[in-house]
Short mmCIF file of C-alpha atoms in Angstrom, two decimals:
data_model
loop_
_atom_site.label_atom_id
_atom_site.label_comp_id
_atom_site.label_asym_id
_atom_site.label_seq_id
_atom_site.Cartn_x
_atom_site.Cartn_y
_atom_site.Cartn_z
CA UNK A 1 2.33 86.34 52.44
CA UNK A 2 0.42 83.72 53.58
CA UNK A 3 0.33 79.44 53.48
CA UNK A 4 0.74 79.70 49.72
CA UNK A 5 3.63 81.71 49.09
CA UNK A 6 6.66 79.94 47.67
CA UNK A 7 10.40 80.69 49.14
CA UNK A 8 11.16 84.06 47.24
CA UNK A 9 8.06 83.88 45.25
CA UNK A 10 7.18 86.98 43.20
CA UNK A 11 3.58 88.17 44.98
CA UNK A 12 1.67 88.93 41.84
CA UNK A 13 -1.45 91.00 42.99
CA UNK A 14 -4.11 91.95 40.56
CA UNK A 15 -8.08 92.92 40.10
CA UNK A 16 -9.81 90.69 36.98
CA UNK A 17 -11.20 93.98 36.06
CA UNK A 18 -8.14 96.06 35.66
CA UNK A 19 -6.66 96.41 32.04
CA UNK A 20 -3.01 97.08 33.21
CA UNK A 21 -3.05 93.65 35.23
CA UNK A 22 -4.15 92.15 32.00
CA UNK A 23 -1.34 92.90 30.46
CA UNK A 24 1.01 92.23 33.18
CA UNK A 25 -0.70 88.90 33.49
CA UNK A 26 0.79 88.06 29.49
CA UNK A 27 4.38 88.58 30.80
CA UNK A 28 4.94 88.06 34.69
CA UNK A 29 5.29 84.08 34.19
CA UNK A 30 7.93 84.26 31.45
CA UNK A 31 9.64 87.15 33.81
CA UNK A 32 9.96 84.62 36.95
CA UNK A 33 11.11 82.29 34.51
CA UNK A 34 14.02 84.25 33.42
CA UNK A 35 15.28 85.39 36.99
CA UNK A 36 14.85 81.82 38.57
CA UNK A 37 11.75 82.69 41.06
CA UNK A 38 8.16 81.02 41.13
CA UNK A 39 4.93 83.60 41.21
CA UNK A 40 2.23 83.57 43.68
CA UNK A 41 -1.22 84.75 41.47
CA UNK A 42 -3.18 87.11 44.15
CA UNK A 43 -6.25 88.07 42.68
CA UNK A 44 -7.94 90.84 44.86
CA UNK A 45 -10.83 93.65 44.95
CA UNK A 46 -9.65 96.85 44.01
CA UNK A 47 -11.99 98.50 45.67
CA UNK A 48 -10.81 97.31 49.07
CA UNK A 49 -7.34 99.72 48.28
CA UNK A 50 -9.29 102.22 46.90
CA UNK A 51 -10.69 102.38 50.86
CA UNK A 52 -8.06 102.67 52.24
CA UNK A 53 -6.28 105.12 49.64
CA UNK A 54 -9.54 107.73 48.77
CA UNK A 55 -8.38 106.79 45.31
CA UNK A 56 -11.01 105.52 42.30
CA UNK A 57 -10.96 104.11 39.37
CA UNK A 58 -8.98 105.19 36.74
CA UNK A 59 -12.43 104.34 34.38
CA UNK A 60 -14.71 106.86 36.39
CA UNK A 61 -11.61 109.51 36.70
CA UNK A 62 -12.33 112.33 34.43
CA UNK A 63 -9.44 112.89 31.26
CA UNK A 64 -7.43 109.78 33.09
CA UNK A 65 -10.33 107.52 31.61
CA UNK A 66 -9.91 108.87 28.22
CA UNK A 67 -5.72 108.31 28.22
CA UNK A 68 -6.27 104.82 29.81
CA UNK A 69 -8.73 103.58 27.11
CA UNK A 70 -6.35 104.87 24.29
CA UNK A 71 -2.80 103.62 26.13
CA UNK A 72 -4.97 100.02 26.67
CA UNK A 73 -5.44 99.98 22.84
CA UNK A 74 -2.03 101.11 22.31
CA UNK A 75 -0.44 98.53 24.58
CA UNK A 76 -2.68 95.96 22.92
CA UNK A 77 -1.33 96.46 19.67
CA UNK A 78 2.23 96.69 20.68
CA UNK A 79 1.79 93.16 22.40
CA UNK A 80 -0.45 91.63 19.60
CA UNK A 81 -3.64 90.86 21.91
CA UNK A 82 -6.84 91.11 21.67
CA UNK A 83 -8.31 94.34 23.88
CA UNK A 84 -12.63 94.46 23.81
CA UNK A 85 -13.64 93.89 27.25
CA UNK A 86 -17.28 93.52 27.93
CA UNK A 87 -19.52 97.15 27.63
CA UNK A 88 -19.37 97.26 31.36
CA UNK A 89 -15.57 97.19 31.65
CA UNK A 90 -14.33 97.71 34.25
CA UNK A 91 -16.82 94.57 35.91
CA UNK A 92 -16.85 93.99 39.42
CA UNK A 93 -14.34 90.34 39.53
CA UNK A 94 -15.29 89.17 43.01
CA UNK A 95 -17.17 85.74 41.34
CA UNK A 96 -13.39 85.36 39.24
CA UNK A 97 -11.69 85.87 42.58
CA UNK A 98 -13.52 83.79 44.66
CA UNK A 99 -13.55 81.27 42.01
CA UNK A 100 -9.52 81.33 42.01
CA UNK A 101 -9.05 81.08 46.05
CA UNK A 102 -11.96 77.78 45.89
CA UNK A 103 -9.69 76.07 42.53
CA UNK A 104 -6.22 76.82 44.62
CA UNK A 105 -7.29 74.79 47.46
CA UNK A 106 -7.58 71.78 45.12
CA UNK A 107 -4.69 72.75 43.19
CA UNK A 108 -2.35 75.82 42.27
CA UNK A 109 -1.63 75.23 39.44
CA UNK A 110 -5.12 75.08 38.05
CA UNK A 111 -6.27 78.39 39.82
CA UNK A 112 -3.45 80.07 37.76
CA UNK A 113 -4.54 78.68 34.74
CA UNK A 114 -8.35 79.90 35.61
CA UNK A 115 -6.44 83.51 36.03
CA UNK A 116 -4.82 83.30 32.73
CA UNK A 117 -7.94 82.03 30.87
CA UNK A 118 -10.03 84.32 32.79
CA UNK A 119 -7.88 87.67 31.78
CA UNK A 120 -7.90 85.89 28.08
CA UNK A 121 -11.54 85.65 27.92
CA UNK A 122 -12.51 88.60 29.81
CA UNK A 123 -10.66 90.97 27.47
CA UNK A 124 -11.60 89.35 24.52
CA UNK A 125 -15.22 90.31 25.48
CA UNK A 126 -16.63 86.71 26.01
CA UNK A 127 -16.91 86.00 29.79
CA UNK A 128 -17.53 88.11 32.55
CA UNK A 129 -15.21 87.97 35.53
CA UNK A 130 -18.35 89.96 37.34
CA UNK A 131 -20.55 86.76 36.60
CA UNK A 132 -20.78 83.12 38.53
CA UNK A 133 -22.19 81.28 35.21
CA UNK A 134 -19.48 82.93 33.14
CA UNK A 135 -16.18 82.35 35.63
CA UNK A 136 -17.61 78.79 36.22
CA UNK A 137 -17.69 78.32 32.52
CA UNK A 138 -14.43 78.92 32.58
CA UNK A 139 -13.74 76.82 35.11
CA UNK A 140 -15.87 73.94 33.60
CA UNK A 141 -13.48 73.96 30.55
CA UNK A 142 -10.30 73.67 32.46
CA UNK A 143 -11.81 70.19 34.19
CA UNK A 144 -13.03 71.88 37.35
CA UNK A 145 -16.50 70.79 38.81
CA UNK A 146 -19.21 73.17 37.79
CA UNK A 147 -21.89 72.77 40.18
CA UNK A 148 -19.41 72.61 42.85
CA UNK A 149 -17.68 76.25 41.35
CA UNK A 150 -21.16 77.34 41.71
CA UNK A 151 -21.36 76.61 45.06
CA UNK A 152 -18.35 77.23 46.42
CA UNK A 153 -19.07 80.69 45.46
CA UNK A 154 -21.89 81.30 47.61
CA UNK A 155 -20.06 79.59 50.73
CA UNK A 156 -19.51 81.69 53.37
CA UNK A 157 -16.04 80.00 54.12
CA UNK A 158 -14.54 81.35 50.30
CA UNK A 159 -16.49 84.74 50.87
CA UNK A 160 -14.36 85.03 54.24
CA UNK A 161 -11.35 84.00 53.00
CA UNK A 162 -11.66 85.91 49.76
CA UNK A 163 -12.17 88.76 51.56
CA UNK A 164 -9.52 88.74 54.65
CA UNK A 165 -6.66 87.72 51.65
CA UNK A 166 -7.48 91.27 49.71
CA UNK A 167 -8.14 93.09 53.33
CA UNK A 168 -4.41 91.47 54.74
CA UNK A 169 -2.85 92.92 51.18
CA UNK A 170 -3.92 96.19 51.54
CA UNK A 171 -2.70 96.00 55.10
CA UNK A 172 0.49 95.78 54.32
CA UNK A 173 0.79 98.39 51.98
CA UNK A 174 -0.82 97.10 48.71
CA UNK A 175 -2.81 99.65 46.79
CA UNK A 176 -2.87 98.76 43.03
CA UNK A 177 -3.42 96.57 40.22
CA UNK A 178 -0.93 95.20 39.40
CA UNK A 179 1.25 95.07 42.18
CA UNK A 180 4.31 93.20 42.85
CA UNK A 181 6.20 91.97 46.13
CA UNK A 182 9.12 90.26 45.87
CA UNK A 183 11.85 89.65 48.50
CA UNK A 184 9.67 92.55 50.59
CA UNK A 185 10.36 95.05 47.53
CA UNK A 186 7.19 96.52 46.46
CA UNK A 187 6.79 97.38 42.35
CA UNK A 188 3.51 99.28 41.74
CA UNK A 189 2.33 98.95 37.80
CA UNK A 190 3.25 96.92 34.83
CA UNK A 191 5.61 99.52 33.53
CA UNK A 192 7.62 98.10 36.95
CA UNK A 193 8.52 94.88 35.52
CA UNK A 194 11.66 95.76 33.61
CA UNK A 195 12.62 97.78 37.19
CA UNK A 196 11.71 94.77 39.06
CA UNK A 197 13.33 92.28 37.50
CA UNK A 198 16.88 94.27 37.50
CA UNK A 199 16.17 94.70 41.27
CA UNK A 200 16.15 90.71 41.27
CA UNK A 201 18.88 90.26 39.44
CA UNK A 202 20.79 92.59 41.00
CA UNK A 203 19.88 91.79 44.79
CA UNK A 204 19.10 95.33 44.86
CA UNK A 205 20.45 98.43 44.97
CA UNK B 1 0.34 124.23 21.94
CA UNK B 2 1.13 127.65 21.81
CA UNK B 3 3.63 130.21 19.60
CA UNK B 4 6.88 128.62 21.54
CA UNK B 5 6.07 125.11 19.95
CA UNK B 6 9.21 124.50 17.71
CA UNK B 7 7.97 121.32 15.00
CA UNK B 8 7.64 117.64 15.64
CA UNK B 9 8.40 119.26 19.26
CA UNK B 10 8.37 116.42 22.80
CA UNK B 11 5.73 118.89 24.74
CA UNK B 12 7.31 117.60 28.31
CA UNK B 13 4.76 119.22 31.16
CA UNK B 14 5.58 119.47 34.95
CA UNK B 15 4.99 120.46 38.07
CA UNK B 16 8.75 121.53 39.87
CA UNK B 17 7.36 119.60 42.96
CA UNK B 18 6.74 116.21 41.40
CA UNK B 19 9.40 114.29 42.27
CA UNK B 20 8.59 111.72 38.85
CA UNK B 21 9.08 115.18 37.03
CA UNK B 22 12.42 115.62 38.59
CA UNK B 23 13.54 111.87 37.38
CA UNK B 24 11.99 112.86 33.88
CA UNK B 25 13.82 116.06 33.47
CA UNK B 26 17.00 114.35 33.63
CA UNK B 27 16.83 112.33 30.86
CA UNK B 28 14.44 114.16 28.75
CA UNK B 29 17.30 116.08 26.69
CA UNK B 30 19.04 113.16 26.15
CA UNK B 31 15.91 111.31 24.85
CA UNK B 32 15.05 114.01 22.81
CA UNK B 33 18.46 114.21 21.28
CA UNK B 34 18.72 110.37 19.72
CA UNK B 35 15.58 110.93 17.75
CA UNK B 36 16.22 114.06 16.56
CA UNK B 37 13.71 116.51 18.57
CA UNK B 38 13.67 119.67 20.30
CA UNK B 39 11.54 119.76 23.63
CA UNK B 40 9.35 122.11 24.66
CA UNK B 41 9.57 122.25 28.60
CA UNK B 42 6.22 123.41 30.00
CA UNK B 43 5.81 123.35 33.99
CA UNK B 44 2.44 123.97 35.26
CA UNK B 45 0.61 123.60 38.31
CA UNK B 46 -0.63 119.69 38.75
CA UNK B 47 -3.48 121.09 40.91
CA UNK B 48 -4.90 122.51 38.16
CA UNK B 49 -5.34 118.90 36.86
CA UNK B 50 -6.50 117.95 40.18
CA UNK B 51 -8.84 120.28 39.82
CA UNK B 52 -10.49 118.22 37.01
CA UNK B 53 -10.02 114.88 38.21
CA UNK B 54 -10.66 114.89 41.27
CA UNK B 55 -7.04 113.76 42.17
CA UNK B 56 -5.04 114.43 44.80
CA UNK B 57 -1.02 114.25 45.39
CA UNK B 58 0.55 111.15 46.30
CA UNK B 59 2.21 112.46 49.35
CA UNK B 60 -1.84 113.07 50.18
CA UNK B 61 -2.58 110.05 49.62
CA UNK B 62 -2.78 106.38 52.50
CA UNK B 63 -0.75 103.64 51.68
CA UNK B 64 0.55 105.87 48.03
CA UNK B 65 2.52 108.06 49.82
CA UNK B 66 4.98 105.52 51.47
CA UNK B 67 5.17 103.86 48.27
CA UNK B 68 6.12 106.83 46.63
CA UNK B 69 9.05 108.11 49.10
CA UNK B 70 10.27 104.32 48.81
CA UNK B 71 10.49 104.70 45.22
CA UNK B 72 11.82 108.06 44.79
CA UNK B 73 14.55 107.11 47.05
CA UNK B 74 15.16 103.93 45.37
CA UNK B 75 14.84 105.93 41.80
CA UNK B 76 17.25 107.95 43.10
CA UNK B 77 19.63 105.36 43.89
CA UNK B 78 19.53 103.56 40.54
CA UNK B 79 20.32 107.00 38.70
CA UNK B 80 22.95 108.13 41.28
CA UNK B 81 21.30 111.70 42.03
CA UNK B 82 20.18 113.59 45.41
CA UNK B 83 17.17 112.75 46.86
CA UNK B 84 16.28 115.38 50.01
CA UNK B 85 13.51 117.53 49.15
CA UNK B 86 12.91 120.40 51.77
CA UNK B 87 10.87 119.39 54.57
CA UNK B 88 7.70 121.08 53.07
CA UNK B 89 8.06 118.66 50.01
CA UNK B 90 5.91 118.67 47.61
CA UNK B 91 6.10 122.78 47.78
CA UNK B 92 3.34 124.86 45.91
CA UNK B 93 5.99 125.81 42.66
CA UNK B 94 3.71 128.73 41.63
CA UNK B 95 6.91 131.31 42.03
CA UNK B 96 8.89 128.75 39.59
CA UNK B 97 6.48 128.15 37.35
CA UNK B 98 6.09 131.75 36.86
CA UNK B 99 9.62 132.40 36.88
CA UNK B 100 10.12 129.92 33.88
CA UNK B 101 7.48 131.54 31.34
CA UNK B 102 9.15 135.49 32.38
CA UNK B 103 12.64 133.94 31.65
CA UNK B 104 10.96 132.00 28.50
CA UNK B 105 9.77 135.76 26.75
CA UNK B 106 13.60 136.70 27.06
CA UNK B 107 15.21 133.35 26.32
CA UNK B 108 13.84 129.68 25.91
CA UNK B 109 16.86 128.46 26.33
CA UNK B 110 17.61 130.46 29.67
CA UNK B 111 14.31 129.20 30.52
CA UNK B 112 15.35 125.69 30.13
CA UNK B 113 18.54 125.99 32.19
CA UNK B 114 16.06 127.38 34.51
CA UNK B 115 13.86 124.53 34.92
CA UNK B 116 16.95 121.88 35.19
CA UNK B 117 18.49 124.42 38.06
CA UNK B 118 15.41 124.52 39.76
CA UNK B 119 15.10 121.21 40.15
CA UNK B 120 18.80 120.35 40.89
CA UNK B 121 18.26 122.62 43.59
CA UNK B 122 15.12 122.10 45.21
CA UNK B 123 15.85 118.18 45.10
CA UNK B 124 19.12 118.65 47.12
CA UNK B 125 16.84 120.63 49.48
CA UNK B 126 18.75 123.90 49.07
CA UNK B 127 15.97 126.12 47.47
CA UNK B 128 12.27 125.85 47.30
CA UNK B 129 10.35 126.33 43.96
CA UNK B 130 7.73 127.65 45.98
CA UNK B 131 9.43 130.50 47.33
CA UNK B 132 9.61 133.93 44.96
CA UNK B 133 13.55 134.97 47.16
CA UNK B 134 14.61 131.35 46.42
CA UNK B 135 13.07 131.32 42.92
CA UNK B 136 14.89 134.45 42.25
CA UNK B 137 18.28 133.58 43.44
CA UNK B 138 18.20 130.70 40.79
CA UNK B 139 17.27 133.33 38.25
CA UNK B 140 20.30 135.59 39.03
CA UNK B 141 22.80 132.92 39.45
CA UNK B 142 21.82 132.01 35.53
CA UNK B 143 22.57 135.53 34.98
CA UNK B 144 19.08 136.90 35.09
CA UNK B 145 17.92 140.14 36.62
CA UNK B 146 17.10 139.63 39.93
CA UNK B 147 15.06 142.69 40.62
CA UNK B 148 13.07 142.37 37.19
CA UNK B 149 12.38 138.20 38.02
CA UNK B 150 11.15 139.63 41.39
CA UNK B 151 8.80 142.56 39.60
CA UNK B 152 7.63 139.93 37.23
CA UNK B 153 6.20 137.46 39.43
CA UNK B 154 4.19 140.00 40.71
CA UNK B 155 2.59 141.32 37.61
CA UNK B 156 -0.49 140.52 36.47
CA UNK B 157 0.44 139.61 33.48
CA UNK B 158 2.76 136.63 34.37
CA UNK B 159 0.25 135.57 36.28
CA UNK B 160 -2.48 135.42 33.79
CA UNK B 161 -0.35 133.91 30.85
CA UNK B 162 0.86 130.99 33.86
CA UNK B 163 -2.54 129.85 34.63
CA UNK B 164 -3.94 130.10 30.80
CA UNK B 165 -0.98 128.04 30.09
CA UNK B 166 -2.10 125.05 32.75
CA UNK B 167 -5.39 125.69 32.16
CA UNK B 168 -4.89 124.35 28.34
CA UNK B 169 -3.34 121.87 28.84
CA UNK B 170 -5.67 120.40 31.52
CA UNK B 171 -8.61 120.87 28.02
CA UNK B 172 -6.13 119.15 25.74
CA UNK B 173 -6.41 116.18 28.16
CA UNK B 174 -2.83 116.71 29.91
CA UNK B 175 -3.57 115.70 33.73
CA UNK B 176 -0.26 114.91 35.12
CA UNK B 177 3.49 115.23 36.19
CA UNK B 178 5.31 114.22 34.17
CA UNK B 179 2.93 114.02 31.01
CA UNK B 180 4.19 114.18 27.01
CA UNK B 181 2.75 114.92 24.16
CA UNK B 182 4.37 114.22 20.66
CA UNK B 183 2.96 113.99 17.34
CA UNK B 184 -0.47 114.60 18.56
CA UNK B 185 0.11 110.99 21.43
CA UNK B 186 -0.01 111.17 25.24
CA UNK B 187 2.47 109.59 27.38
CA UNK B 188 1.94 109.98 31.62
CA UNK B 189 4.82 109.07 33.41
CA UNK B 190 8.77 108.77 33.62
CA UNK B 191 8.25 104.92 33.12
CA UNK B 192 6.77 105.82 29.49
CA UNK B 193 9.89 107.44 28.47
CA UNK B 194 11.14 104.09 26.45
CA UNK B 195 8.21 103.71 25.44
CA UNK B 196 7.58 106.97 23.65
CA UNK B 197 11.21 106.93 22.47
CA UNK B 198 10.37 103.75 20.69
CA UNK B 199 6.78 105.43 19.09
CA UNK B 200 8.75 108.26 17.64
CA UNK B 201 11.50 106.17 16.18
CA UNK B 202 8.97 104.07 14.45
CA UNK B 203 6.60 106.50 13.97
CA UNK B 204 3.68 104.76 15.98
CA UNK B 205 1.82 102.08 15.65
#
């Protein structure tokens, strides 16, 4: 939680780079919608979890990579979206998540709208969330200031911030992508949603 | 696949001390039953996948491990079953794994009550997969022959045909607990039940 987080917001944590959170990302707004609750976007470096947990990536995990490439696909055409992320898939997103912490100081709502387009773009193999001219593309198209994108990115203040938001996360207990928090219930995964939003409904159980 | 593989077969692998197994196994029949399928229950040891991967347990791993307890609990909760693994939890199931393929070459379906018995059992924290006296008692209150389960876990052959079993499914690509395979498509995980259910009925897509 931090300055950001709504009364019973939905903590929405995610990596640019990981395919699951993609998908999540298509269906976590219409989700608070139903059940009443706002979402906080928490975009975050995967890596600093896999630290703390010994764990890697499920692209550089032998036979794992191989189902997770095929159930992406799969889950892409069952949802009707595009799925061809760049050759280097998955990218290292720290320029996307800086980029998203600098835009949610000016405003919220247009940092979740850079997530959104970011995912969008990202999997459909046009921008890289890895790289500062691409993400401040992005950016640039939404009405944000380029040069100043481009600068905030090397600042030391969004570096520091960037970094102690993804460092406090895993902190308390958050290890994937996506991962939810909501009303101190953790949800690991997308294939948590459905869980997640019974738990909401249902105050628990 | 092997020679017990009956057609259009739900392959449904596991290792007796994954607790995500345990959740799957109670609902697997079921599943299985509105679209029409017979399941093939295979346990084998997960380490053998870890083996290949480079994976460890969840109850191994930072952060994962509370997670997991959390959810098991709260899995159990939502389906109204025991929760209270033995202290040692997650065991080594190498005696019940065994056990299940000797029962299997007099009975598949005595195998099968096996399996669910097992982990009825060893999830209310009365008897440990991992233990050949405990294994055995399960056997013999199914009606089995005590003696012979307790002659065949020691025999080389058993032991042979167990591993070659894991050990082909970890080269077909099968890496964890639960995992299913039908019509030639992976699922991993309890929370792809639905999903599969859905694949079969409409034949993929």
């Amino acid at each position: 939680m931090d300055a950001h987080t709504p009364d019973g917001a939905i903590e929405f944590w995610f990596d640019f780079g990981s395919a699951y959170a993609y998908f999540a990302a298509l269906g976590i707004d219409a989700l608070a919608e139903r059940v009443g609750r706002p979402v906080l976007w928490r975009p975050y470096m995967l890596g600093t979890a896999f630290k703390a947990t010994g764990a890697r990536g499920l692209s550089s995990t032998p036979l794992k990579s191989d189902y997770a490439l095929r159930d992406w696909q799969r889950l892409a055409r069952l949802h009707g979206v595009p799925f061809s992320p760049p050759s280097g898939h998955p990218t290292v997103a720290l320029a996307a998540t800086r980029a998203f912490y600098h835009l949610e100081e000016e405003a919220p709502d247009l940092a979740r709208r850079f997530a959104a387009a970011m995912f969008a773009s990202y999997y459909r193999g046009e921008k890289d969330a890895g790289n500062a001219q691409d993400v401040a593309d992005i950016c640039a198209a939404l009405g944000a200031d380029r040069a100043a994108v481009l600068a905030a990115l090397d600042a030391p203040g969004l570096k520091a911030r960037t970094r102690e938001i993804g460092e406090g996360a895993v902190a308390r207990g958050i290890f994937g992508s996506p991962f939810f928090v909501v009303d101190g219930e953790p949800f690991f995964g997308a294939d948590r949603m459905a869980m997640m939003e019974d738990w909401i409904r249902r105050g628990g159980w």
